[in-house]
Every structure is written in C-alpha cells, then in structure tokens.
Amino acid sequence: MFENLQDKLNNAFRTLKGKDRISDINVAATTKEVRKALVDADVNFKVAKEITDRIREKAIDRKILISVEPGQMFVKIVQEELTELMGGNAEGINIKGDPAVILIAGLQGSGKTTFSGKLASLLKKQGRQVLLTACDVYRPAAIDQLKVLGEQIGVEVYSEPENKNAVSIAQNAVAHAKKSGKKIVIVDTAGRLAVDEVMMKEVEDIKTSVKPSEILFVVDSMTGQDAVNTAKTFNERLDFDGVVLTKLDGDARGGAALSIRQVVEKPIKYISTGEKMEALDSFYPDRMASRILGM
Amino acid sequence: VGKTTIDEDVLDELEDILVSSDVGVETTVKVIKRIEERVARDKYASTAELDSILRDEIAALLTENKSVDNQDSFETEHLPKPYVIMVVGVNGVGKTTTIGKLAHQFHQRGHKVVLGAADTFRAAAVDQLKLWGQRVNVPVIDHGMNTDPSAVAFDALKKGTETGADVIIIDTAGRLHTKVNLMNELSKIKRVMQKIIPDAPHEVLLVLDGSTGQNAVIQAREFTKVTDITALAITKLDGTAKGGVVIGISDEFKIPVKYIGVGEKMDDLQVFDRAEFVDSLFKKIG
Ligand SMILES: Nc1nc2c(ncn2[C@@H]2O[C@H](COP(=O)(O)OP(=O)(O)OP(=O)(O)O)[C@@H](O)[C@H]2O)c(=O)[nH]1
Ligand SMILES: Nc1nc2c(ncn2[C@@H]2O[C@H](COP(=O)(O)OP(=O)(O)OP(=O)(O)O)[C@@H](O)[C@H]2O)c(=O)[nH]1
Ligand SMILES: [K+]
Ligand SMILES: [Mg+2]
Ligand SMILES: [Mg+2]
C-alpha cells in the first residue's frame, strides 16, 4: 500500500511536470496521494485533511517542483511534519504523591491490564514499591488475570473479589498502600466505551476519589477512524496525561497515534510491543512517523 | 425528474461517510465508481434514489450468508453433529466473550454445548472461559494453563462426542497474524481435532474488533492463509465505531459476516443483518 508512496509521488510529479502545469496543481495531486496513504494508515480523515493542507503549504514554500527529486523531497517533508506533530521529547510520568496513584483507562481489550503489569514491573525494577489494584469488577476473571501478572513480576495485587464498587476498592487500595509503605498505586480499570455514561461516570469518580498524579489512556494501535471520538471523550471526562499505544509488535500502521495527538494534544508516553511483561518501550515520534508512512 | 447527474458535493459527502466508517480508500472508491456507473446507465437519479442505490451497492459487496439470512442461525438440525466451531483472532478482539454469548444462544434453544479452553497462554484465560461456562450453564473442558492447546481441543471433541454434544466451541489464544509460530499452531490444533472428527472444525470463526481500522484486512488475509475462515464476527459495535472495514474484507475474501457483538452481556450477540449494518453506517454520530 505505502511502500510505494514515494514512487507514486514521483510519478505524479513526473507526469504533471511534463505537461508544464502550474505548481499548485502538481502539489495538489500529490497531497491527495499523501492523504490517501494517511487514511489507509488509519489516520482520521479529518486529521489527514488538516495535515496535508499544511504539508502542501510547506511544499509550495520550499519550491519542491524545481528540485531534482521532488517525490523524495516531498516524502521528507511529510515525514518531518508527522514527526513534529507527534513530537516533543519522551515525557516521563508523574509519580509524586504519597502514594502516587496512576490510573489506567481505555476501551475494552485495548491492553490495560497487560500494560498495568508492565508498568508495575518497570517501576519495580527502578527500585520503587508498587501496588497493583484490580478495579475491574465486571470482566470474568479480571482479578485473576491481574493476580497472575502480579505474581509473575513479584508485585502485590490489591483486590476485593466480593466488592462490586470500583471506587471504594481504589480508595481502600490507597489506604492499604499507605499502611504497607507502597509508594505507587497502579489502578487497572475495566474496559469501557466512551458512550457508556454509567461506566464513564465510574472512572471519573475513581479519579475524583483517589486523585491520580498520572492518568494514562490505553489505545490499541490497530484502532481505526473512531480513535478520535474515543480519545476526545475520555479526555473530556478524565483530562488524561498521556497515551499508551499497544500491540505495536503487529503490523498496524498506527495512524491512530497521530489522530489522537492532533485531537487531544496529549503525549504518547509508552508503547506496548508484546504480551510478555518486558515488552514495553518509550515512544519515538520519528519512528512512528516512518511506520505510519510504511517506510 | 431528479438530477441528471450526481453532483460532486454529494459524492464527496458520501466519500467522507464511508471513509470515516473505516470502509477504507480502496473500497470507498469502488463503491463510488459503482454508483457512478449505475447512474450513468440509468441516466438519472434523484437524491432519494441515490440513497437506495448506495445501500444496494454496499450490501452487494457483503458476501451473502446463506445459512443465516432470514433464518435462525442457532438451529442445529441441519448441521453435522457435533458441530465444531473454532474461534480465532488477534489479541483482545472479543473471542472468549463471543464464545460465551454463542454458547448461551445455542444452549437457550435446547442444544447441548461443550466449550474447549484452548487458550492456555493468556493470564487467567481458562478461568475467564470457565466463568462464562458457569454463567450460561455449559460445561468447559480444560487442562489448566500452560498446557498444549491441541490436546485441549482434542479432549473437548472427544468428550463432546461421547456426551452427545450438538455444538463444540473451541477458544484459542489471541495471536497477531505476524507471529508465524502462533499462526502455525492453529493448523496443528485443526489437524489434531481431525483425528476425532475428520471434517472438524466445521466452522472457523474469525473475530474482528469493530473499532479496528485497515489492519483488519491484513488480519483476514493472514488468518485465511493458515486456516479456512468460514465466517466473521464483528464485535464492539455498541460503541461509535462502525466496523466498515468488514465490507472490503467480505468482498475480497468472500467470507460472510455471521454475528455482531453489541455489548459484554450474554445476550449481546446478534445475527448479522446486511441492511441494518448498512443503515448504521449512515447514522449520524455525535
Ligand atoms: N501482541 C500483543 N498483545 C498484547 C499487547 N498488550 C496486550 N496484549 C494482549 O491483548 C489482549 C488484551 O489485553 P488486556 O491487557 O487483557 O486488555 P484490557 O484492556 O485489560 O482488556 P479489558 O480489561 O477486557 O478491557 C491480551 O491477549 C493481551 O495479552 C501488546 O502490546 N502486544
Ligand atoms: N462493548 C463491548 N465489549 C466487548 C464486546 N465483545 C467483547 N467485549 C469486551 O472486550 C474485552 C476483550 O474480550 P475477550 O473476549 O476477552 O477478547 P479475546 O479476543 O478473547 O481476548 P484474548 O483472549 O486476550 O485475545 C472484554 O472486556 C470484553 O468484555 C462487545 O461486543 N462489546
Ligand atoms: K457502532
Ligand atoms: Mg483488563
Ligand atoms: Mg480470549
């Protein structure tokens, strides 16, 4: 699909150049190719339009039409632009507080529980006292799942199998952490749809009651056009601090990363690259840009 | 009567709707081309006609599901006994939940169901399926965690056959299609099952997450390579995602969509309805 974006662009320039058209038209045809490639990479179509409009301005500014390799140069501009959009240096998470609470939220099956385990493992390796908290009171065996992970990484898991109130479990976990000298509490929550008012209220209530220093929104990198709707709503309700992009060990282009960044302006803080507890990485905007472009 | 041509604006709007539903550029272009051709052929089309043409053309891309359309797909009389369904897909799409819901539907109609817990890998996967089994009142065959999934599947077919099951559903671990070993494992599970029932599995259900974008096409392609996918289930359509990618998939691979998931409860499974699905693409979202 995209491997040949550069070829396509070169072709577009070649044919149009031959006809001696005015520069605007040449660039318009090629920006259209770029837009298609972005949408094929699951960048939200509105976001893709905004981005390509900007790219087009830049291309015209830099007079790429009179350059020797306009296609190549154009791709470079696209890549720079995407990198900048997802940009900034890798940002850490805020673990101030006694204990610091990290709230994990997102859609069903996005990878929250797995990521909770990974983050706990990472923080533990940094020598911190961590407590995992099982606040998913709905999914069958959700508590067991977190417990298995906790056992694998040697981190205590706080749970109350009989308690169906996620808010009180979170509160009790914080109290338990204080008593037992844990400095960080990671709260794993149930998956929820942005349109599920009762569930969105629940996670909002968890936030209000335990005042997390960091709220992370977990997104599957395979997500399509809907990523913006979901991210927007979660951000409106939780004002989250960062995004975790999961399942990047697959071959999804991950255009959702760009869409979310554009729409909510929150940094991507981690990427998840496997089912094992070690498969956690920092986010690099330039690599993500290349990935989205299929290069 | 009506317009002689469909103007650019209408087509642009249509393009936006399709693309924003994850239909994908290629399929969207295909749909629009079909409409343009039809309009050229029929000479005119009013906006109202356009609407029905559009729905027709999209529905036409969705491979027909003969056993389902206008029928109750949970009847087993016409099926081999036991009817074996293997459920596959990438991580977290909703396989286990869909199995719980399917088991419930079959069980409710008085069919005898057995589940096989062949996801022995994901943390607490066996417990999750067992809880579903309890919830909907059907037995689950398991060998615990970290055991050979093929052996579990073998055992589920053996016990299911012995106990006169009508339907046996095998859960498998989520696997990304890029992982060769895990993909080959599916062929092995299938081979081992055939030692008990030569034509099993009768159905291989590929579960796709309705919020997945264009990667779903590659999922369908790669899973099709290692095992004959006979039907699709699209989950999580109770959200704002439209699952439009399935249109191109169904068309390209000629696989019917059989079920849709519309929630996390046991009743939240519906038999796929083409017209309804196409309608949902055009419903305004917030
Ligand atoms: N390949 C791969 N699989 C992952 C990754 N992260 C999570 N998974 C898998 O994705 C599936 C879902 O992960 P979970 O952690 O259970 O997701 P969740 O968001 O907690 O799900 P719910 O609690 O049901 O909403 C599991 O099979 C995980 O093993 C990843 O980065 N790569
Ligand atoms: N809203 C909604 N959630 C669903 C639907 N189907 C499944 N889920 C949820 O999605 C999450 C993942 O579902 P599972 O059934 O565990 O998915 P899986 O494919 O078996 O996951 P792995 O075995 O880890 O690969 C759970 O939280 C389910 O409750 C659906 O149709 N709608
Ligand atoms: K929907
Ligand atoms: Mg979870
Ligand atoms: Mg499962």
XYZ file of C-alpha atoms and ligand atoms in Angstrom:
648
model
C 0.000 0.000 0.000
C 2.513 2.566 1.137
C 5.824 1.050 0.269
C 5.286 2.820 -2.982
C 4.167 6.176 -1.685
C 7.430 7.657 -2.832
C 7.054 6.047 -6.270
C 3.541 7.298 -6.558
C 4.618 10.787 -5.699
C 7.484 10.664 -8.169
C 5.100 9.504 -10.862
C 2.601 12.177 -10.065
C 5.280 14.812 -10.361
C 6.760 13.336 -13.491
C 3.560 13.231 -15.474
C 2.416 16.607 -14.343
C 5.792 18.216 -14.771
C 5.883 17.091 -18.367
C 2.688 18.941 -19.021
C 4.191 22.080 -17.654
C 1.372 22.741 -15.247
C 1.422 25.362 -12.607
C 2.963 24.316 -9.361
C -0.204 24.432 -7.254
C -1.852 21.757 -9.307
C 1.165 19.480 -9.166
C 1.269 19.742 -5.443
C -2.469 19.263 -5.114
C -2.336 15.940 -6.926
C 0.443 14.675 -4.762
C -1.040 15.876 -1.495
C -4.064 13.838 -2.435
C -1.851 10.753 -2.663
C -0.446 11.548 0.746
C -3.900 11.984 2.192
C -4.979 8.619 0.837
C -1.896 6.993 2.294
C -2.596 8.536 5.697
C -6.207 7.414 5.714
C -5.079 3.939 4.689
C -2.776 4.061 7.699
C -5.860 4.775 9.860
C -5.194 8.450 10.380
C -8.569 10.068 10.911
C -9.755 11.521 7.609
C -10.324 14.994 9.002
C -6.940 14.991 10.642
C -5.414 13.788 7.386
C -7.002 16.734 5.593
C -5.623 19.230 8.072
C -2.186 17.743 7.908
C -1.998 17.555 4.153
C -3.168 21.129 3.830
C -0.228 22.192 5.943
C 2.139 19.930 4.095
C 1.019 21.413 0.848
C 1.845 24.917 2.019
C 5.285 23.786 3.039
C 5.866 22.015 -0.241
C 4.992 25.134 -2.172
C 7.194 27.251 0.090
C 10.141 25.005 -0.463
C 9.718 25.060 -4.206
C 9.940 21.309 -4.487
C 8.842 21.382 -8.086
C 12.100 22.661 -9.329
C 14.064 20.149 -7.298
C 15.643 17.101 -8.910
C 13.815 14.501 -6.840
C 10.522 16.123 -5.953
C 8.946 12.859 -4.773
C 11.729 12.155 -2.369
C 11.736 15.668 -1.093
C 8.005 15.613 -0.662
C 8.122 12.431 1.379
C 10.771 14.037 3.527
C 8.531 16.994 4.198
C 5.672 14.659 5.073
C 7.833 12.691 7.429
C 9.167 15.790 9.146
C 5.697 17.132 9.567
C 4.351 13.917 11.088
C 7.315 13.666 13.434
C 6.769 17.207 14.577
C 3.075 16.633 15.099
C 3.669 13.638 17.342
C 6.649 15.401 18.676
C 8.490 16.585 21.671
C 10.899 14.640 23.796
C 9.767 11.479 25.516
C 7.950 12.603 28.626
C 8.021 10.692 31.871
C 5.100 10.071 34.156
C 4.325 11.950 37.325
C 4.792 9.790 40.401
C 4.625 12.491 43.044
C 2.381 11.759 45.982
C 2.230 9.529 48.996
C 1.345 7.246 47.493
C 1.282 8.381 43.882
C -1.701 6.970 42.059
C -1.559 6.022 38.372
C -4.945 5.463 36.780
C -5.196 3.279 33.674
C -8.245 3.646 31.415
C -9.409 2.794 27.925
C -11.661 0.740 25.687
C -12.307 -2.983 26.119
C -9.426 -5.226 25.180
C -7.019 -2.383 24.432
C -4.334 -3.827 26.706
C -4.845 -2.030 30.027
C -4.324 -4.960 32.356
C -1.255 -6.158 30.483
C 0.160 -2.629 30.478
C -0.571 -2.198 34.193
C 1.586 -5.244 34.831
C 4.342 -3.972 32.564
C 4.417 -0.544 34.174
C 4.493 -2.093 37.640
C 7.384 -4.267 36.564
C 9.278 -1.300 35.132
C 8.786 0.794 38.265
C 9.750 -2.112 40.459
C 12.972 -2.518 38.506
C 13.667 1.143 39.258
C 13.536 0.176 42.906
C 10.098 1.513 43.702
C 7.465 -0.012 45.966
C 4.447 -0.652 43.785
C 0.924 -1.885 44.434
C -1.328 -3.068 41.608
C -5.056 -2.611 42.128
C -7.787 -4.649 40.465
C -10.688 -2.259 39.884
C -12.306 -4.186 37.033
C -15.323 -5.649 38.801
C -17.075 -6.757 35.616
C -14.958 -8.839 33.268
C -14.925 -12.538 34.166
C -11.593 -13.396 35.825
C -10.264 -9.845 35.527
C -8.906 -10.009 39.074
C -7.267 -13.382 38.440
C -5.652 -12.034 35.310
C -4.017 -9.175 37.188
C -3.038 -11.511 40.008
C -1.282 -13.876 37.615
C 0.671 -10.942 36.193
C 1.445 -9.616 39.670
C 2.810 -12.982 40.634
C 4.950 -13.160 37.500
C 6.614 -9.842 38.264
C 6.582 -10.109 42.038
C 4.264 -7.185 42.702
C 1.427 -7.296 45.223
C -2.090 -7.045 43.809
C -4.817 -5.450 45.887
C -8.296 -6.813 45.184
C -11.681 -7.266 46.829
C -13.475 -10.062 44.981
C -16.753 -9.501 46.837
C -16.808 -5.740 46.397
C -18.516 -4.535 43.229
C -17.758 -0.870 43.869
C -14.646 0.077 41.919
C -14.419 3.488 43.583
C -14.229 2.078 47.087
C -11.724 -0.579 46.003
C -9.471 2.156 44.655
C -9.797 4.134 47.880
C -9.101 1.082 50.010
C -6.069 0.262 47.893
C -4.617 3.692 48.550
C -5.179 3.250 52.273
C -3.577 -0.179 52.078
C -0.588 1.273 50.237
C -0.118 3.932 52.919
C -0.157 1.313 55.640
C 2.183 -1.055 53.869
C 4.659 1.538 52.652
C 3.902 1.274 48.917
C 4.828 4.461 47.114
C 2.951 3.924 43.854
C -0.524 2.552 43.299
C -1.420 1.464 39.756
C -5.167 1.239 39.277
C -6.319 -1.103 36.499
C -9.883 -0.363 35.476
C -12.499 -2.167 33.395
C -12.669 -1.513 29.681
C -15.428 0.927 28.760
C -16.922 2.597 25.730
C -16.909 6.378 25.607
C -20.675 6.327 25.033
C -21.351 4.293 28.171
C -22.399 7.037 30.557
C -22.562 4.872 33.686
C -19.084 3.497 33.088
C -17.584 6.870 32.189
C -19.030 8.260 35.397
C -17.439 5.408 37.322
C -13.949 6.144 36.091
C -14.492 9.850 36.669
C -15.490 9.017 40.234
C -12.376 6.924 40.695
C -10.348 9.903 39.568
C -12.111 12.271 41.955
C -11.723 9.946 44.900
C -8.069 8.930 44.555
C -6.648 11.981 42.743
C -4.152 10.280 40.469
C -0.893 12.065 39.707
C -0.941 10.386 36.315
C -3.801 9.148 34.150
C -2.928 7.065 31.121
C -5.262 6.330 28.234
C -4.506 2.972 26.626
C -5.194 2.583 22.901
C -4.861 -0.345 20.559
C -2.620 0.661 17.650
C -4.967 -1.156 15.274
C -7.782 1.306 16.023
C -9.333 2.983 13.038
C -11.216 6.216 12.455
C -13.070 6.059 15.761
C -9.901 6.670 17.779
C -10.557 10.403 17.782
C -14.085 10.078 19.177
C -12.943 7.840 21.964
C -9.867 9.869 22.827
C -11.847 13.091 22.839
C -14.479 11.775 25.210
C -12.012 10.116 27.567
C -10.020 13.321 27.613
C -13.088 15.445 28.310
C -14.027 13.193 31.183
C -10.605 12.463 32.641
C -8.218 15.082 31.245
C -5.653 12.301 30.982
C -1.924 12.973 30.994
C -0.670 10.634 28.336
C -1.379 7.872 25.890
C -0.155 4.285 25.774
C -0.127 2.688 22.343
C -0.379 -1.108 22.415
C 0.145 -4.116 20.151
C 2.819 -2.395 18.128
C 4.511 -5.762 17.703
C 1.989 -6.339 14.930
C 1.965 -4.651 11.552
C -0.671 -1.983 12.111
C 0.409 1.385 10.737
C -0.829 3.061 13.871
C -2.333 6.174 12.350
C -4.480 6.450 15.465
C -1.394 7.757 17.248
C -1.341 10.785 15.005
C -5.087 11.371 15.162
C -5.167 11.269 18.932
C -2.168 13.508 19.278
C -3.814 16.015 16.933
C -7.184 15.944 18.619
C -6.328 15.889 22.323
C -2.771 17.222 22.279
C -1.522 14.756 24.855
C 1.809 12.989 24.509
C 2.246 9.315 23.798
C 4.298 8.055 26.731
C 4.741 4.336 26.219
C 4.369 1.743 23.565
C 3.486 -1.843 24.248
C 5.077 -4.411 21.965
C 4.066 -7.860 23.107
C 2.241 -9.980 25.610
C 5.233 -10.521 27.870
C 5.846 -8.283 30.845
C 9.114 -6.925 29.418
C 7.573 -5.763 26.155
C 7.345 -2.058 26.971
C 9.155 0.771 25.206
C 9.428 4.512 25.061
C 7.794 6.360 22.227
C 9.835 7.863 19.395
C 7.933 10.264 17.123
C 10.258 9.791 14.147
C 9.907 6.003 14.205
C 6.157 6.315 14.456
C 6.118 8.722 11.504
C 8.062 6.234 9.380
C 5.762 3.453 10.469
C 2.632 5.352 9.525
C 4.170 6.067 6.144
C 5.150 2.435 5.747
C 8.845 3.164 5.456
C -37.374 14.012 -12.694
C -34.467 14.431 -10.323
C -30.968 15.354 -11.309
C -29.273 14.134 -14.406
C -26.004 13.685 -12.624
C -24.962 13.223 -9.059
C -23.034 16.291 -8.189
C -19.559 16.325 -6.744
C -20.751 17.510 -3.346
C -22.961 14.517 -2.849
C -20.175 12.145 -3.780
C -17.704 13.965 -1.563
C -20.041 13.691 1.374
C -20.550 10.034 0.648
C -16.821 9.521 0.491
C -16.399 11.156 3.898
C -19.083 8.979 5.444
C -17.574 5.776 4.120
C -14.013 6.666 4.958
C -14.954 7.767 8.464
C -16.617 4.380 8.996
C -13.312 2.597 8.238
C -14.504 1.384 4.858
C -11.041 2.251 3.520
C -9.998 4.245 0.485
C -9.951 1.355 -1.956
C -13.421 0.044 -1.160
C -14.806 3.568 -0.972
C -13.511 4.301 -4.466
C -15.044 1.037 -5.624
C -18.441 1.907 -4.170
C -18.421 5.358 -5.677
C -17.418 4.011 -9.065
C -20.256 1.505 -8.989
C -22.669 4.274 -8.203
C -21.370 6.489 -10.951
C -21.679 3.647 -13.434
C -25.175 2.851 -12.381
C -26.260 6.443 -12.527
C -24.724 6.798 -15.989
C -26.558 3.681 -17.112
C -29.911 4.622 -15.613
C -29.459 8.182 -16.875
C -30.813 9.956 -13.817
C -31.025 9.653 -10.120
C -32.715 11.758 -7.520
C -31.209 12.068 -4.089
C -33.721 9.582 -2.734
C -32.828 7.085 -5.432
C -29.176 7.651 -4.784
C -29.724 6.644 -1.213
C -31.221 3.311 -2.130
C -28.676 2.696 -4.895
C -25.939 3.330 -2.413
C -27.346 0.909 0.122
C -27.783 -1.714 -2.593
C -24.243 -1.347 -3.817
C -22.715 -1.629 -0.380
C -24.914 -4.556 0.578
C -23.871 -6.257 -2.661
C -20.267 -6.189 -1.507
C -21.144 -8.050 1.659
C -20.968 -11.733 0.903
C -24.257 -13.413 1.483
C -24.568 -15.808 4.334
C -26.937 -18.437 3.047
C -27.333 -20.255 6.321
C -28.144 -17.086 8.162
C -30.144 -14.686 6.013
C -33.769 -14.848 7.079
C -33.112 -17.882 9.222
C -32.337 -18.702 12.761
C -28.648 -19.474 12.696
C -28.768 -21.172 16.064
C -30.695 -24.171 14.829
C -28.520 -27.266 14.583
C -30.850 -29.777 12.934
C -29.304 -29.346 9.508
C -25.749 -29.390 10.854
C -23.320 -32.256 11.388
C -23.352 -33.483 14.962
C -21.363 -32.438 16.852
C -20.872 -29.184 15.026
C -17.386 -27.882 15.794
C -16.627 -24.186 15.816
C -13.072 -22.914 16.266
C -12.778 -19.251 17.189
C -9.679 -17.305 16.177
C -8.392 -13.747 16.004
C -5.818 -11.261 17.209
C -5.475 -10.258 20.867
C -8.365 -8.735 22.732
C -10.926 -8.621 19.935
C -13.598 -10.460 21.916
C -13.177 -14.156 21.083
C -13.847 -15.547 24.548
C -16.801 -13.256 25.144
C -18.293 -14.138 21.760
C -17.963 -17.818 22.642
C -19.796 -17.236 25.905
C -22.589 -15.495 24.024
C -22.759 -18.167 21.315
C -22.885 -20.905 23.920
C -25.752 -19.075 25.544
C -27.713 -18.815 22.291
C -27.316 -22.492 21.430
C -27.991 -23.585 24.991
C -31.144 -21.477 25.207
C -32.544 -23.311 22.198
C -32.037 -26.588 23.965
C -28.832 -27.634 22.210
C -26.102 -29.362 24.094
C -22.939 -27.268 24.089
C -19.365 -28.049 25.149
C -16.599 -25.454 25.295
C -12.858 -26.130 24.961
C -10.440 -23.844 26.800
C -7.581 -23.961 24.310
C -6.256 -20.539 25.240
C -3.792 -21.859 27.754
C -1.498 -18.858 27.410
C -3.100 -15.517 28.311
C -3.201 -14.862 32.048
C -6.409 -16.325 33.523
C -7.807 -17.163 30.091
C -9.036 -20.568 31.259
C -10.731 -19.044 34.314
C -12.410 -16.479 32.106
C -13.935 -19.138 29.847
C -14.904 -21.293 32.820
C -16.769 -18.374 34.357
C -18.596 -17.893 31.065
C -19.426 -21.609 31.117
C -20.914 -21.246 34.594
C -22.777 -18.125 33.626
C -24.525 -19.746 30.659
C -24.656 -23.240 32.084
C -22.486 -25.215 29.711
C -19.514 -27.455 30.535
C -15.967 -26.337 29.782
C -13.193 -28.807 29.032
C -9.818 -27.552 30.224
C -6.353 -28.790 31.057
C -5.382 -25.724 33.025
C -2.925 -23.040 31.993
C 0.290 -23.527 30.051
C -0.783 -26.845 28.577
C -0.881 -27.923 24.940
C -3.837 -26.216 23.238
C -4.148 -29.031 20.685
C -4.557 -31.558 23.466
C -7.347 -29.482 24.983
C -9.116 -29.236 21.639
C -8.699 -32.992 21.112
C -10.144 -33.690 24.512
C -13.048 -31.297 24.042
C -14.012 -33.075 20.802
C -13.616 -36.475 22.390
C -15.681 -35.645 25.465
C -18.183 -33.687 23.409
C -18.712 -36.633 21.087
C -19.021 -39.061 23.974
C -21.578 -36.937 25.774
C -23.675 -36.273 22.673
C -22.934 -32.580 22.277
C -24.630 -30.736 19.433
C -22.100 -27.930 19.345
C -18.477 -27.771 20.464
C -16.778 -24.376 20.542
C -13.020 -24.071 20.896
C -11.480 -20.895 22.300
C -7.962 -20.092 21.149
C -5.372 -17.629 22.389
C -5.233 -14.234 20.740
C -2.400 -14.075 18.251
C -1.122 -11.372 15.980
C -1.010 -12.633 12.408
C 2.633 -11.565 12.188
C 3.710 -14.306 14.606
C 4.484 -17.291 12.435
C 4.742 -19.906 15.185
C 1.455 -18.938 16.718
C -0.223 -18.946 13.331
C 1.114 -22.426 12.587
C -0.214 -23.580 15.920
C -3.719 -23.047 14.556
C -3.098 -25.557 11.779
C -1.865 -28.005 14.365
C -4.947 -27.587 16.564
C -7.064 -28.243 13.500
C -5.100 -31.368 12.484
C -5.372 -32.822 15.956
C -9.128 -32.231 16.076
C -9.489 -34.095 12.789
C -8.249 -37.248 14.468
C -11.578 -37.324 16.283
C -13.861 -35.719 13.714
C -12.376 -35.799 10.193
C -14.208 -32.752 8.891
C -13.776 -30.636 12.016
C -13.772 -27.746 12.511
C -16.970 -27.191 10.538
C -16.761 -23.538 11.180
C -13.755 -21.305 11.758
C -14.972 -18.004 13.079
C -12.594 -15.073 12.723
C -13.419 -12.424 15.276
C -12.680 -8.830 14.311
C -12.896 -5.861 16.634
C -15.348 -3.359 15.157
C -13.100 -0.474 16.101
C -10.168 -1.845 14.116
C -9.131 0.085 11.052
C -7.432 -1.127 7.892
C -5.279 -3.689 9.695
C -8.355 -5.914 9.827
C -7.897 -6.553 6.099
C -4.437 -7.949 6.752
C -5.763 -9.980 9.674
C -8.339 -11.568 7.399
C -5.727 -12.234 4.732
C -3.226 -13.851 7.084
C -5.706 -15.933 9.054
C -7.196 -17.132 5.777
C -3.759 -18.356 4.759
C -3.330 -20.678 7.720
C -6.887 -21.871 8.147
C -10.094 -21.745 6.131
C -12.077 -18.963 7.712
C -15.762 -19.704 7.138
C -17.367 -16.756 8.891
C -16.665 -13.431 10.566
C -17.902 -11.957 13.811
C -17.595 -8.204 14.376
C -17.549 -7.136 17.992
C -17.935 -3.939 19.987
C -20.440 -2.381 17.607
C -22.255 -0.948 20.621
C -19.757 1.917 20.538
C -19.342 4.665 17.975
C -17.071 2.642 15.697
C -18.866 1.412 12.606
C -16.834 -1.599 11.545
C -16.914 -0.519 7.901
C -13.658 -2.327 7.130
C -15.625 -5.548 7.026
C -17.256 -4.533 3.746
C -13.997 -4.724 1.835
C -12.989 -7.871 3.693
C -16.198 -9.690 2.978
C -15.938 -8.697 -0.666
C -12.272 -9.571 -1.116
C -12.266 -12.898 0.695
C -15.866 -13.898 0.058
C -16.439 -14.617 3.719
C -19.844 -13.843 5.199
C -20.267 -11.885 8.403
C -22.326 -14.078 10.663
C -22.537 -12.349 14.022
C -22.095 -8.969 15.595
C -21.240 -8.233 19.211
C -23.120 -5.354 20.782
C -22.104 -5.492 24.405
C -20.485 -7.529 27.150
C -23.506 -9.461 28.370
C -24.573 -12.918 27.279
C -27.484 -11.614 25.208
C -25.373 -9.059 23.372
C -24.862 -11.098 20.231
C -26.882 -10.628 17.074
C -27.083 -12.420 13.800
C -25.634 -10.098 11.181
C -28.185 -8.224 9.127
C -26.807 -6.608 5.994
C -29.464 -3.949 5.646
C -29.226 -2.929 9.272
C -25.466 -2.813 9.088
C -25.503 -0.594 6.023
C -28.080 1.643 7.717
C -25.841 2.035 10.722
C -23.084 3.453 8.533
C -25.279 6.388 7.700
C -26.489 7.122 11.188
C -25.076 10.357 12.435
C -22.632 10.120 15.254
C -22.292 12.807 17.895
N 0.708 -8.832 20.853
C 0.382 -8.022 21.859
N -0.644 -8.353 22.641
C -0.950 -7.530 23.660
C -0.249 -6.346 23.940
N -0.816 -5.756 25.015
C -1.826 -6.561 25.389
N -1.909 -7.638 24.586
C -2.885 -8.732 24.582
O -4.137 -8.176 24.262
C -5.175 -8.847 24.920
C -5.954 -7.849 25.753
O -5.100 -7.338 26.764
P -5.648 -6.940 28.191
O -4.496 -6.412 28.966
O -6.440 -8.022 28.774
O -6.592 -5.738 27.770
P -7.565 -4.891 28.699
O -7.593 -3.535 28.126
O -7.191 -5.023 30.112
O -8.946 -5.623 28.430
P -10.318 -5.422 29.246
O -9.957 -5.389 30.682
O -11.150 -6.575 28.851
O -10.873 -4.129 28.760
C -4.486 -9.943 25.720
O -4.467 -11.107 24.922
C -3.088 -9.419 25.907
O -2.163 -10.470 26.078
C 0.827 -5.998 23.054
O 1.475 -4.971 23.176
N 1.083 -6.882 22.047
N -18.582 -3.237 24.445
C -18.270 -4.454 24.044
N -17.262 -5.115 24.641
C -16.976 -6.363 24.212
C -17.678 -6.988 23.168
N -17.143 -8.220 22.984
C -16.138 -8.342 23.882
N -16.037 -7.221 24.636
C -15.063 -6.930 25.698
O -13.776 -6.890 25.130
C -12.814 -7.325 26.063
C -11.985 -8.437 25.455
O -12.842 -9.549 25.233
P -12.319 -11.046 25.251
O -13.475 -11.905 24.952
O -11.520 -11.322 26.460
O -11.351 -10.991 23.991
P -10.391 -12.136 23.434
O -10.340 -11.957 21.971
O -10.816 -13.440 23.950
O -9.012 -11.685 24.090
P -7.659 -12.544 24.198
O -8.062 -13.930 24.510
O -6.904 -11.863 25.274
O -7.012 -12.414 22.864
C -13.590 -7.749 27.294
O -13.600 -6.666 28.210
C -14.979 -7.988 26.772
O -15.968 -7.805 27.769
C -18.742 -6.264 22.548
O -19.415 -6.706 21.613
N -18.996 -5.008 23.029
K -21.223 1.316 16.388
Mg -8.343 -5.598 31.768
Mg -9.774 -14.907 24.968
